[in-house]
GROMACS .gro file of C-alpha atoms in nm:
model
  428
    1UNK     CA    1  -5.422  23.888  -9.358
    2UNK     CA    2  -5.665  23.980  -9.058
    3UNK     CA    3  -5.918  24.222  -9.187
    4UNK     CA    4  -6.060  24.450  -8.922
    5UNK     CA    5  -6.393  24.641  -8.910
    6UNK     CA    6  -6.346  25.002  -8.875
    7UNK     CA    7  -6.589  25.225  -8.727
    8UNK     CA    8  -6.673  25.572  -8.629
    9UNK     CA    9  -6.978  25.752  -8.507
   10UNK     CA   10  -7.041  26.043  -8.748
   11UNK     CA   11  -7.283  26.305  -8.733
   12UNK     CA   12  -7.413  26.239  -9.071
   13UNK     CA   13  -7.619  26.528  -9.158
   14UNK     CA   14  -7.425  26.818  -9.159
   15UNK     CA   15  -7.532  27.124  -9.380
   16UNK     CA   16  -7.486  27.126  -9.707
   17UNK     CA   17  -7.298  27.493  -9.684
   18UNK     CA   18  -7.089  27.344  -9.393
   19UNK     CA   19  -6.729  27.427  -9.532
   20UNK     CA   20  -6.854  27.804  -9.590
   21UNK     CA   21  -7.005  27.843  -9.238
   22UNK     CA   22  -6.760  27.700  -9.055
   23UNK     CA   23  -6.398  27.657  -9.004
   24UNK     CA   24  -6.356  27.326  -8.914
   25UNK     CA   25  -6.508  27.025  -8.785
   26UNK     CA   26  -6.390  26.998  -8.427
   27UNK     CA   27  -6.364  27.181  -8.127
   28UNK     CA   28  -6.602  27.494  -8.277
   29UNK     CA   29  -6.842  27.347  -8.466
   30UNK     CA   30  -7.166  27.463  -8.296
   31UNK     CA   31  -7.346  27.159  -8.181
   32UNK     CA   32  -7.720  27.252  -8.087
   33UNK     CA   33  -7.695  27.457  -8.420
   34UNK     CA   34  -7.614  27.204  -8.678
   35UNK     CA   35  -7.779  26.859  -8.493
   36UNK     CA   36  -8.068  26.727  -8.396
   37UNK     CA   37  -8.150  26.464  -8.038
   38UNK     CA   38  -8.288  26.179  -8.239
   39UNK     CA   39  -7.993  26.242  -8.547
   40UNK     CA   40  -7.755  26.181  -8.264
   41UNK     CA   41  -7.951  25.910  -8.107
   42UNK     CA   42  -7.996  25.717  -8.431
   43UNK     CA   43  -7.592  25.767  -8.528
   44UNK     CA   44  -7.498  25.553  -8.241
   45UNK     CA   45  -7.802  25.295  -8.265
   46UNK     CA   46  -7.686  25.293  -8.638
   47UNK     CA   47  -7.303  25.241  -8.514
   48UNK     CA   48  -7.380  24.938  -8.269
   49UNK     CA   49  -7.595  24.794  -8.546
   50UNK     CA   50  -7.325  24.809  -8.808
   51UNK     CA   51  -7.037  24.675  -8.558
   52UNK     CA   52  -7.290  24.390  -8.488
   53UNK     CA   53  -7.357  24.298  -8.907
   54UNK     CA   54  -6.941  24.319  -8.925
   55UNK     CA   55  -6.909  24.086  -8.714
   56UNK     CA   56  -7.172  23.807  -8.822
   57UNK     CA   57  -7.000  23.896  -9.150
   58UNK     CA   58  -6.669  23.737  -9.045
   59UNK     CA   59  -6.454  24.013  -9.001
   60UNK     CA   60  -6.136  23.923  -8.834
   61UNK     CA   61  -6.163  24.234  -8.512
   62UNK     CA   62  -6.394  24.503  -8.483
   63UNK     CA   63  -6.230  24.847  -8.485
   64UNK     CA   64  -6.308  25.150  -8.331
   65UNK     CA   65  -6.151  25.526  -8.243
   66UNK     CA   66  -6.176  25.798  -8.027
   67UNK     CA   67  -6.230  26.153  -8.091
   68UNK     CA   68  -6.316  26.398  -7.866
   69UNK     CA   69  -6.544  26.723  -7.973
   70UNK     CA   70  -6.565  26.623  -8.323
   71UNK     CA   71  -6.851  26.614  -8.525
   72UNK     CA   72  -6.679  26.325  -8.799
   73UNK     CA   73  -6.621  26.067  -8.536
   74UNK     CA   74  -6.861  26.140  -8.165
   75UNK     CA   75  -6.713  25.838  -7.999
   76UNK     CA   76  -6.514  25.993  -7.701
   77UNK     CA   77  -6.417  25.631  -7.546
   78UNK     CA   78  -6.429  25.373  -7.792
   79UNK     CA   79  -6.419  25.136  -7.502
   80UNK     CA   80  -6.850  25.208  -7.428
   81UNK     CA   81  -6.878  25.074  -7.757
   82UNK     CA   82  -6.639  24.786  -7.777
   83UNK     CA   83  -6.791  24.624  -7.411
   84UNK     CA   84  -7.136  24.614  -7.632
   85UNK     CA   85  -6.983  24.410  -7.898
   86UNK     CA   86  -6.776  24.235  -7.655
   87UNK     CA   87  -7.085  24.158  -7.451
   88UNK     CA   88  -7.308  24.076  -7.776
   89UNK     CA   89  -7.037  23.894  -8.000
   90UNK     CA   90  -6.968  23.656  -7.648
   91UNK     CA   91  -7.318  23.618  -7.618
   92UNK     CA   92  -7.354  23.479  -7.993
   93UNK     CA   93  -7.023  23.303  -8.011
   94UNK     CA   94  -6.872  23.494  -8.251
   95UNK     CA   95  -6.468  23.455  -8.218
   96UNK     CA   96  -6.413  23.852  -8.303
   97UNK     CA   97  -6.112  24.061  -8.174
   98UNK     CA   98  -6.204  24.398  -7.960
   99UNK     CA   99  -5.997  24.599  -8.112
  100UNK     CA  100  -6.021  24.954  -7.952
  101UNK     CA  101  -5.739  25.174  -8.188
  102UNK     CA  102  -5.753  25.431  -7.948
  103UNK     CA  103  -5.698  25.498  -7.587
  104UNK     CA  104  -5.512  25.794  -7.641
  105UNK     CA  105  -5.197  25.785  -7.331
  106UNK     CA  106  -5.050  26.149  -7.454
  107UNK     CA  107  -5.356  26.313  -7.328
  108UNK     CA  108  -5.473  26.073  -7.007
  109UNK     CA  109  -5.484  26.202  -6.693
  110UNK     CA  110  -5.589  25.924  -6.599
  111UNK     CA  111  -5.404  25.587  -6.703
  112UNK     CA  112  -5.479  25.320  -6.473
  113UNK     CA  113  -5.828  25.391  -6.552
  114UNK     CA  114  -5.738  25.332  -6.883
  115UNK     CA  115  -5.573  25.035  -6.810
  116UNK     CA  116  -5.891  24.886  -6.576
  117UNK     CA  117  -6.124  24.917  -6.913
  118UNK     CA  118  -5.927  24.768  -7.119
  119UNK     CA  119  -5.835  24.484  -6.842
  120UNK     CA  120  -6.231  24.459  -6.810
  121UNK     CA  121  -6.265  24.444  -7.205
  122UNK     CA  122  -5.995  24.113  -7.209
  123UNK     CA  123  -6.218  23.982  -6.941
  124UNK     CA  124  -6.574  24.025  -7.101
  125UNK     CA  125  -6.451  23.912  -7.411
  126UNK     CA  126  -6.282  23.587  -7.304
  127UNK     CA  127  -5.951  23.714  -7.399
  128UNK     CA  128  -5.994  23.900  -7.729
  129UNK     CA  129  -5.845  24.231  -7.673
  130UNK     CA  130  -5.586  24.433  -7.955
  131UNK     CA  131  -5.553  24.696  -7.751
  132UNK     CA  132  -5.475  25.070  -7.976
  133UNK     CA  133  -5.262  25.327  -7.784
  134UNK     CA  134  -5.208  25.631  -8.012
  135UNK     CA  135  -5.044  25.898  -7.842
  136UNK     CA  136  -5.296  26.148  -7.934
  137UNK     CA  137  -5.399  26.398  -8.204
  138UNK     CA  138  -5.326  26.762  -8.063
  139UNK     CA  139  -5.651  26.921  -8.046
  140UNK     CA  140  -5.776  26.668  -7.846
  141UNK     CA  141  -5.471  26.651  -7.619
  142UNK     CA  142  -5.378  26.988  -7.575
  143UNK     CA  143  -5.732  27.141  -7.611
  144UNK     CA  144  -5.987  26.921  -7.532
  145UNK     CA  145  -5.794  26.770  -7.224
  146UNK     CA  146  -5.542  27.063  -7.157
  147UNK     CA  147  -5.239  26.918  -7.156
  148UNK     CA  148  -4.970  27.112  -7.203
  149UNK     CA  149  -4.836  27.064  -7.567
  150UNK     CA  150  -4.461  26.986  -7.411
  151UNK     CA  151  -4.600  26.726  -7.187
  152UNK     CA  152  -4.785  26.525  -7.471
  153UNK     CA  153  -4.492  26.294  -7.529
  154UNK     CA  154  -4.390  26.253  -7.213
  155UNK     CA  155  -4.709  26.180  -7.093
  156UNK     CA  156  -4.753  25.882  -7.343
  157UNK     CA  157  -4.389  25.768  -7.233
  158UNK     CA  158  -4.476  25.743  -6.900
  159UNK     CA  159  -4.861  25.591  -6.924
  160UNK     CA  160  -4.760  25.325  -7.164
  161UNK     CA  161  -4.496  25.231  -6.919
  162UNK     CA  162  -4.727  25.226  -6.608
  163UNK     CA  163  -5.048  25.063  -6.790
  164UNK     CA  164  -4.830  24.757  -6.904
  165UNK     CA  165  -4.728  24.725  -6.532
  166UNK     CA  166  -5.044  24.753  -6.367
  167UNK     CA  167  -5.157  24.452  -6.632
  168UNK     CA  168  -4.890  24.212  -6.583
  169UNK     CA  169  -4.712  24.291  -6.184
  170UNK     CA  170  -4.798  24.021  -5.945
  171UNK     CA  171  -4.729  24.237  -5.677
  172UNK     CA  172  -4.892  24.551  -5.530
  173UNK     CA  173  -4.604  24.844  -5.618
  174UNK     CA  174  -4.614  25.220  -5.582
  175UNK     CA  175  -4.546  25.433  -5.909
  176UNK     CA  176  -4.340  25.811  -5.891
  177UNK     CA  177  -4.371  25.954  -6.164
  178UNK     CA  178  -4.326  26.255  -6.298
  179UNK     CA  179  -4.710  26.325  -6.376
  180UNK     CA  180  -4.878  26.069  -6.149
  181UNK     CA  181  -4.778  25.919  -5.803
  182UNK     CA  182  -4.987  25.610  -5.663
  183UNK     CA  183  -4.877  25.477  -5.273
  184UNK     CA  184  -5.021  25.126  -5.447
  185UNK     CA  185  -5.116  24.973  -5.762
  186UNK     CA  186  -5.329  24.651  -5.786
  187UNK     CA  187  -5.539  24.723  -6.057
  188UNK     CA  188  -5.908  24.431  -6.083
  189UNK     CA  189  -5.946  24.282  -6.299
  190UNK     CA  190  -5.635  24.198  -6.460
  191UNK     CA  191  -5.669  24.079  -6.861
  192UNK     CA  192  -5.675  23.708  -6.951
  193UNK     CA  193  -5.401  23.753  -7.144
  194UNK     CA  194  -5.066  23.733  -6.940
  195UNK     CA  195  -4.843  23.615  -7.251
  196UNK     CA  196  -4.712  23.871  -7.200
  197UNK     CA  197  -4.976  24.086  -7.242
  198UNK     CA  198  -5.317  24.210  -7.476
  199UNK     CA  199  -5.155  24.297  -7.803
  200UNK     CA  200  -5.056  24.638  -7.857
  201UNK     CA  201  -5.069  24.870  -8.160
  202UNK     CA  202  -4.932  25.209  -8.221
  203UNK     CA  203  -5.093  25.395  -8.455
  204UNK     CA  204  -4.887  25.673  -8.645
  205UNK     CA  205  -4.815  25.892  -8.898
  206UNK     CA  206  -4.480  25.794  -9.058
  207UNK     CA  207  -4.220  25.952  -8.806
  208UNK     CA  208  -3.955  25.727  -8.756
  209UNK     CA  209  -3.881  25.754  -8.410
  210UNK     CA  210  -4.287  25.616  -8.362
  211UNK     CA  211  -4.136  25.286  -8.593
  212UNK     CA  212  -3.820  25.284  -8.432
  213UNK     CA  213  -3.981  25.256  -8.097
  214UNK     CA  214  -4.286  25.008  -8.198
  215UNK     CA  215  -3.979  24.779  -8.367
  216UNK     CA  216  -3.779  24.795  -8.033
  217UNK     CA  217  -4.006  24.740  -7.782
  218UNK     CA  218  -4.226  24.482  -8.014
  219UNK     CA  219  -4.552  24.690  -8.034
  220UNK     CA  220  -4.757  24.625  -8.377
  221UNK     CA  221  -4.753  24.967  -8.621
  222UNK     CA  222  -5.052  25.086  -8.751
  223UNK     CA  223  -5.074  25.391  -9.020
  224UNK     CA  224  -5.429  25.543  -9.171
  225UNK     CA  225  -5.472  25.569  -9.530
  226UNK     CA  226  -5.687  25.933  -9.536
  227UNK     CA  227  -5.355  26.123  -9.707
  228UNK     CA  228  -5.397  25.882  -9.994
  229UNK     CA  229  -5.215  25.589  -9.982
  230UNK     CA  230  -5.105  25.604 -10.359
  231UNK     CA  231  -4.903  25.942 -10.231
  232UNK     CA  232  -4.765  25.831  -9.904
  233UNK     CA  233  -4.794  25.473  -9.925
  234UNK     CA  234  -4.368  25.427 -10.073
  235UNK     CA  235  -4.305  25.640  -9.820
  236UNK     CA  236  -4.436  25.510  -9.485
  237UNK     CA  237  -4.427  25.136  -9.513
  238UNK     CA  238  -4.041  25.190  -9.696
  239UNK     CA  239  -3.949  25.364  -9.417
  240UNK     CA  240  -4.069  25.151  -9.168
  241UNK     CA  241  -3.930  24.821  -9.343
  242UNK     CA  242  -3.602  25.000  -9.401
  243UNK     CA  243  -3.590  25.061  -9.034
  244UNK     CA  244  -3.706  24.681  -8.968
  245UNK     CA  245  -3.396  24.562  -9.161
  246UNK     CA  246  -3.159  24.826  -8.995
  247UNK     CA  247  -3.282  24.734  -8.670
  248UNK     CA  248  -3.217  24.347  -8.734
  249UNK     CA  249  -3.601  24.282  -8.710
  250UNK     CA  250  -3.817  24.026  -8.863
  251UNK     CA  251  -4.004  24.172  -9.169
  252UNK     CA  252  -4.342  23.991  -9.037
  253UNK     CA  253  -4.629  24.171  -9.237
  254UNK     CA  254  -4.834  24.134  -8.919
  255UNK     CA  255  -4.662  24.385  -8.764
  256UNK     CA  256  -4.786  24.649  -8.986
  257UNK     CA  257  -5.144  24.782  -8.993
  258UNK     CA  258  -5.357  25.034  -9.214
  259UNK     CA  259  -5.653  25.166  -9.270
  260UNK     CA  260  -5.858  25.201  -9.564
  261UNK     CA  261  -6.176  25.393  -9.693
  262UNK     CA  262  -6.335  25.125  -9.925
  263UNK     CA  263  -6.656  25.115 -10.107
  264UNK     CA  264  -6.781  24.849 -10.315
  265UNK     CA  265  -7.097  24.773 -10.529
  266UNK     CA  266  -7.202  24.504 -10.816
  267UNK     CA  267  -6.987  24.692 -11.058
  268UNK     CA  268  -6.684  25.000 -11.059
  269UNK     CA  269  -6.985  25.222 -11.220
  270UNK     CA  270  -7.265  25.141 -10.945
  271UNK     CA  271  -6.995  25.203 -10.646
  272UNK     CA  272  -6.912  25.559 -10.809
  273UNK     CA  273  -7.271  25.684 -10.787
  274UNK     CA  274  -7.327  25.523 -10.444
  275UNK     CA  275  -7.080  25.654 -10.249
  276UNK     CA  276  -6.901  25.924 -10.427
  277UNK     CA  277  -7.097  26.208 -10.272
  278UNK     CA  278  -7.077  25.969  -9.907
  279UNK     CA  279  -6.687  26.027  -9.978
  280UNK     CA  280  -6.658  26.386 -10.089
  281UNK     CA  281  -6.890  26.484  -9.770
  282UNK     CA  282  -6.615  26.271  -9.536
  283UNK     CA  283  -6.305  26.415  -9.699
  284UNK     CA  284  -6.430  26.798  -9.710
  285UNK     CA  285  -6.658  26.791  -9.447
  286UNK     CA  286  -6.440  26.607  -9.147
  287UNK     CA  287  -6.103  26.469  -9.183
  288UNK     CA  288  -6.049  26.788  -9.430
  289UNK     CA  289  -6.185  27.074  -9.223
  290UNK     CA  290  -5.905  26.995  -8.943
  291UNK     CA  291  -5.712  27.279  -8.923
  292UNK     CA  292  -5.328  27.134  -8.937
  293UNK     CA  293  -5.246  27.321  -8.622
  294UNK     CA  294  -5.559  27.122  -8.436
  295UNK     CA  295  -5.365  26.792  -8.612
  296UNK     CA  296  -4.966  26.833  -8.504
  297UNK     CA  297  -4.795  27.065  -8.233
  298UNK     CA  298  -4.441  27.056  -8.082
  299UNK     CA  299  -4.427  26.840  -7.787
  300UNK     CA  300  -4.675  26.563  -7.952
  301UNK     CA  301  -4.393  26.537  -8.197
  302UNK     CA  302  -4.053  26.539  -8.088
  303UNK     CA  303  -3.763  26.813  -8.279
  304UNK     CA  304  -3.653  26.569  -8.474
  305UNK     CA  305  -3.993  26.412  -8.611
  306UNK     CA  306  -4.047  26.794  -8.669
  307UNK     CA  307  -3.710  26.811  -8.865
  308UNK     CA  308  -3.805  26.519  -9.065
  309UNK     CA  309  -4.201  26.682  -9.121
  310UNK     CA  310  -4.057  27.052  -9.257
  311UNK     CA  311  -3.737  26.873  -9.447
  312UNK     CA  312  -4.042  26.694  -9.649
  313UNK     CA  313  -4.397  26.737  -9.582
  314UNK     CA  314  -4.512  26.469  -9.811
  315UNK     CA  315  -4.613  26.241  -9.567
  316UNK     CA  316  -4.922  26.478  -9.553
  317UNK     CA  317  -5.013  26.359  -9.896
  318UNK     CA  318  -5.356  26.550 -10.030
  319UNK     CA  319  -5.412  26.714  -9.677
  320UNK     CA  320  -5.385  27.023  -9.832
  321UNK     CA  321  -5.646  26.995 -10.048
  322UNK     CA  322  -5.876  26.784  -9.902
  323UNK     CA  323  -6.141  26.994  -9.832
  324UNK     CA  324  -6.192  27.091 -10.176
  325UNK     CA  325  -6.084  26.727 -10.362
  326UNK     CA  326  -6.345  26.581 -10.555
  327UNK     CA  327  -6.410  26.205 -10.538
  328UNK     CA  328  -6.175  26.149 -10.877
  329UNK     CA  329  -5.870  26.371 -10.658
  330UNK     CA  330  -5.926  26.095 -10.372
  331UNK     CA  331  -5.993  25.789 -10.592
  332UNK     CA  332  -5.649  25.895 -10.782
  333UNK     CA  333  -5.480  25.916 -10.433
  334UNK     CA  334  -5.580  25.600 -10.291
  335UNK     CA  335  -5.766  25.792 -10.031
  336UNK     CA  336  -6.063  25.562 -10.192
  337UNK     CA  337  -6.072  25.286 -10.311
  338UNK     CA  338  -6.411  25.229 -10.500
  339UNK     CA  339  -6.531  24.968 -10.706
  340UNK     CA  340  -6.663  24.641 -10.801
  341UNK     CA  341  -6.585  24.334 -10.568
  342UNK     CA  342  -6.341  24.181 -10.860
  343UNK     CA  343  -6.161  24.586 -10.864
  344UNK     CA  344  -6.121  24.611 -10.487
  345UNK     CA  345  -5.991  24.270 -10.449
  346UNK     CA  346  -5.764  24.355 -10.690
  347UNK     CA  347  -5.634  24.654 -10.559
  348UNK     CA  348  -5.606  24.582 -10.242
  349UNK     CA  349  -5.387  24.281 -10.297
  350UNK     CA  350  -5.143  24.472 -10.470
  351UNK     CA  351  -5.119  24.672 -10.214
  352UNK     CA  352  -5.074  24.470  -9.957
  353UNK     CA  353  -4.807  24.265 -10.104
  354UNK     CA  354  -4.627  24.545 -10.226
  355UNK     CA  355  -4.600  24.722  -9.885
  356UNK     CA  356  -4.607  24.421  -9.631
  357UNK     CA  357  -4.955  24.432  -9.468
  358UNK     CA  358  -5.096  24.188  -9.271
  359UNK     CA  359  -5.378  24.414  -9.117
  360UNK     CA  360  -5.610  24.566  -9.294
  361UNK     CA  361  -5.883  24.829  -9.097
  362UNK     CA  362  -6.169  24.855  -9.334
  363UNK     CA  363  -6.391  25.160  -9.310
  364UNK     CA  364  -6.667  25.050  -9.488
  365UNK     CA  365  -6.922  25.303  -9.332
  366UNK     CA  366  -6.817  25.708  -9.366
  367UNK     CA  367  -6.892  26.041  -9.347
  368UNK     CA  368  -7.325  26.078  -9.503
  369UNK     CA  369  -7.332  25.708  -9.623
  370UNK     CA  370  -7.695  25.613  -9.513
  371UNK     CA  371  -7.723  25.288  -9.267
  372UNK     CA  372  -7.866  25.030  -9.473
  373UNK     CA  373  -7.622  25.172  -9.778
  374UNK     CA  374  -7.330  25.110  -9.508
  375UNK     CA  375  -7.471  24.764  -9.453
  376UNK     CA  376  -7.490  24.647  -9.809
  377UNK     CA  377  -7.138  24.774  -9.828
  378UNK     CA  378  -7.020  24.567  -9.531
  379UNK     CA  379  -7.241  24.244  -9.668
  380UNK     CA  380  -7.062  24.252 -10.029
  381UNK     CA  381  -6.707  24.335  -9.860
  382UNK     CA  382  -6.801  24.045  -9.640
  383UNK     CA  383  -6.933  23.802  -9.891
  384UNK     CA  384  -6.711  23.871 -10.195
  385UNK     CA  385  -6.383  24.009 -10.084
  386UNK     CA  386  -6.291  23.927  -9.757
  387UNK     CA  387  -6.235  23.523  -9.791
  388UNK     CA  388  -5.982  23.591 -10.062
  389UNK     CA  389  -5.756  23.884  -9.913
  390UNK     CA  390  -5.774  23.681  -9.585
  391UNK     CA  391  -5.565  23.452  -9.778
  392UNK     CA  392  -5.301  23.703  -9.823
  393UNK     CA  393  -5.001  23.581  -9.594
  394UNK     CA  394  -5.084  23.225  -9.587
  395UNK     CA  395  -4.821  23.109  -9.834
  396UNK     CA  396  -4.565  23.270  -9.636
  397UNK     CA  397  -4.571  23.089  -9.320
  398UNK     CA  398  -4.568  23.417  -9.065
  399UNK     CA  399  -4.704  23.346  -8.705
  400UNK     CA  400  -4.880  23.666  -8.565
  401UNK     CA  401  -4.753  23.765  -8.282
  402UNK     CA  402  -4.968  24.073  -8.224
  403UNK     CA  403  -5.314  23.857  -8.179
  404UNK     CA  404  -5.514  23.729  -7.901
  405UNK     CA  405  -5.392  23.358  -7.855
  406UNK     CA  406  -5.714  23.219  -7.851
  407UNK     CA  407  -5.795  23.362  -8.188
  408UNK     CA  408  -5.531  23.186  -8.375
  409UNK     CA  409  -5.247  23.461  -8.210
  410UNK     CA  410  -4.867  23.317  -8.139
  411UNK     CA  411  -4.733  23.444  -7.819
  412UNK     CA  412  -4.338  23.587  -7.968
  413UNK     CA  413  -4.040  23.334  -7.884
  414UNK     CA  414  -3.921  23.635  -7.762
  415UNK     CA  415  -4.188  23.670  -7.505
  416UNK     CA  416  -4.039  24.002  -7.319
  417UNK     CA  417  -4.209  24.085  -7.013
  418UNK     CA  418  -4.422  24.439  -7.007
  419UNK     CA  419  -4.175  24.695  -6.943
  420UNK     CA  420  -4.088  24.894  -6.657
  421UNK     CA  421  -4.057  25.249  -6.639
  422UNK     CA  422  -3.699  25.215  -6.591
  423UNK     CA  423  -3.631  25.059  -6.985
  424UNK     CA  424  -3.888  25.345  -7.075
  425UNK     CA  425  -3.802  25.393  -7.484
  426UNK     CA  426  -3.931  25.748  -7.566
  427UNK     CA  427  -4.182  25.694  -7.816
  428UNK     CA  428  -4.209  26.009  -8.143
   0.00000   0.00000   0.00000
């Protein structure tokens, strides 16, 4: 299994009163009223620093998202971040993917731009790039960037479609499309990786039209654990297997990706009175105090992922109470998992047999967790659990076909070209 570090840049010091004062934890939250300069200055120093003892650690890719006018995650273009490592990991010749999760295309107004930066991450790296292209979570589409919430979807249809062309064409070509039109396209640099292309993830939350399309068109699927994986978990990967099968598809584990909140100490004891207040601040404090309504709208999700969401809204898991669950409510939901190195080994093997996983996104820093707290937490994950779930996989002969080549990646036998806009697959 390829084991990822994940990373965000929160503001770790919000008031202890927060979910009383305010209403949620994006968008609104006043910022000059609940920061301070050198809090926010030492949050990203902190980031950069953990990203950098992840990777001397051996982690398989480092990880990061984007999140616009948010106070849980202030990493607007995970791309700043990722050319540091890129630039730092070359310069210490550490073989780490850049793994930027998010470049979201539903809200981009601007997608060739999108497409240089990530062509210039491939190049800085030596040909290392995952590249992440969710289509975007609605407040920061439709608020944050204005798009329309009907346009959303088509939006991501159409960027996805045009970035994979500017990457691979040989020739200079026009694009007229419905929301951009360029007389000529010749994008510099191009990335290393012309086989056919970076690799590309989707990252989702369960609707099958999202699988369907990631399955067809031979994208990677990734799907975050923050509902609580011991809720939603059947659910998601079933359904995406189900569809694999139906679909005549491969059932190659790498395909599928998740994240994980984990937390690990000398014993299960230790880890509880470390991090469980770290946890409860992240849950209530950030991914909690998201108003649903800032989360899904119409238009990012087509009528019938909405038909499937209202039929059964239990791919929401906790949601509903997550900004009142105490750290037992998210251990007991697998929104946690907390322990010593021998529990979390333990658990997530099971979990990654039982549900296919050959990508694992580790968020081992979260929400108030202190910096050298999240770097002991990333040293014992490092030393004591990730050689043996790295393991996980290698009995069953898979090639991964949604790596960089020259960090052990197999190009697919399949080897489709990037797509035009004319086999455009609507993505849900």
């Amino acid at each position: 299994m390829k084991v990822t570090y994940f990373q965000q840049v929160p503001y770790r010091d919000l008031p202890d009163d927060f979910a009383k004062r305010y209403a949620e934890s994006v968008i609104t939250t006043p910022y000059f009223e609940v920061t301070s300069p050198d809090k926010v200055h030492s949050a990203f120093r902190e980031a950069l620093d953990e990203i950098m003892h992840a990777a001397r650690a051996g982690f398989d890719a480092i990880a990061i998202t984007e999140h616009g006018q948010s106070s849980y995650d202030m990493a607007p273009n995970p791309n700043i971040l990722e050319a540091a490592a890129a630039y730092a990991t070359e310069a210490e010749g550490i073989a780490t993917g850049i793994y930027p999760l998010g470049r979201s295309l539903g809200k981009s107004r601007e997608p060739l731009r999108a497409a240089e930066e990530l062509a210039m991450l491939d190049a800085i790296s030596g040909g290392r790039l995952i590249a992440g292209f969710p289509v975007g979570l609605a407040y920061d589409a439709n608020v944050n960037n204005g798009v329309p919430p009907a346009e959303t979807r088509l939006r991501f249809d159409e960027n996805i479609e045009l970035v994979l062309k500017a990457w691979t064409e040989h020739e200079v070509f026009p694009w007229n499309g419905r929301f951009h039109q360029h007389p000529a396209v010749n994008i510099w640099p191009r990335p290393l990786q012309q086989n056919p292309h970076p690799p590309v993830f989707v990252t989702g939350i369960g609707n099958p039209r999202t699988m369907e399309f990631c399955l067809n068109r031979g994208f990677g699927f990734n799907y975050f654990g923050w509902f609580g994986a011991k809720v939603t978990g059947r659910r998601i990967f079933d359904r995406f297997w189900d569809a694999a099968n139906r679909l005549g598809k491969d059932n190659n584990p790498y395909q599928m990706g998740f994240m994980q909140t984990i937390c690990v100490a000398d014993t299960d004891a230790q880890a509880e009175k470390l991090f469980a207040r770290h946890a409860e601040y992240f849950f209530q404090k950030a991914i909690g105090s998201i108003p649903m309504e800032r989360l899904a709208l119409p238009g990012g999700i087509d009528i019938k992922g909405l038909e499937f969401i209202f039929r059964d809204p239990g791919d929401f898991g906790i949601y509903a109470k997550m900004r009142q669950a105490s750290f037992k409510e998210l251990v007991e939901a697998g929104s946690v998992i907390c322990g010593s190195p021998a529990t979390v080994r333990a658990q997530i093997s099971e979990f990654a047999r039982e549900f296919r996983i050959g990508n694992l996104h580790a968020m081992l820093q979260f929400g108030s967790m202190p910096h050298e707290l999240a770097k002991d937490n990333i040293s014992l994950f490092g030393e004591q659990v990730l050689p043996h779930i790295q393991q996980i996989w290698t009995d069953e002969g898979w090639n991964h076909h949604w790596w960089p080549q020259v960090l052990g990646g197999v190009p697919h036998p399949a080897g489709r070209q990037a797509s035009t806009e004319n086999e455009a697959v609507t993505a849900r």
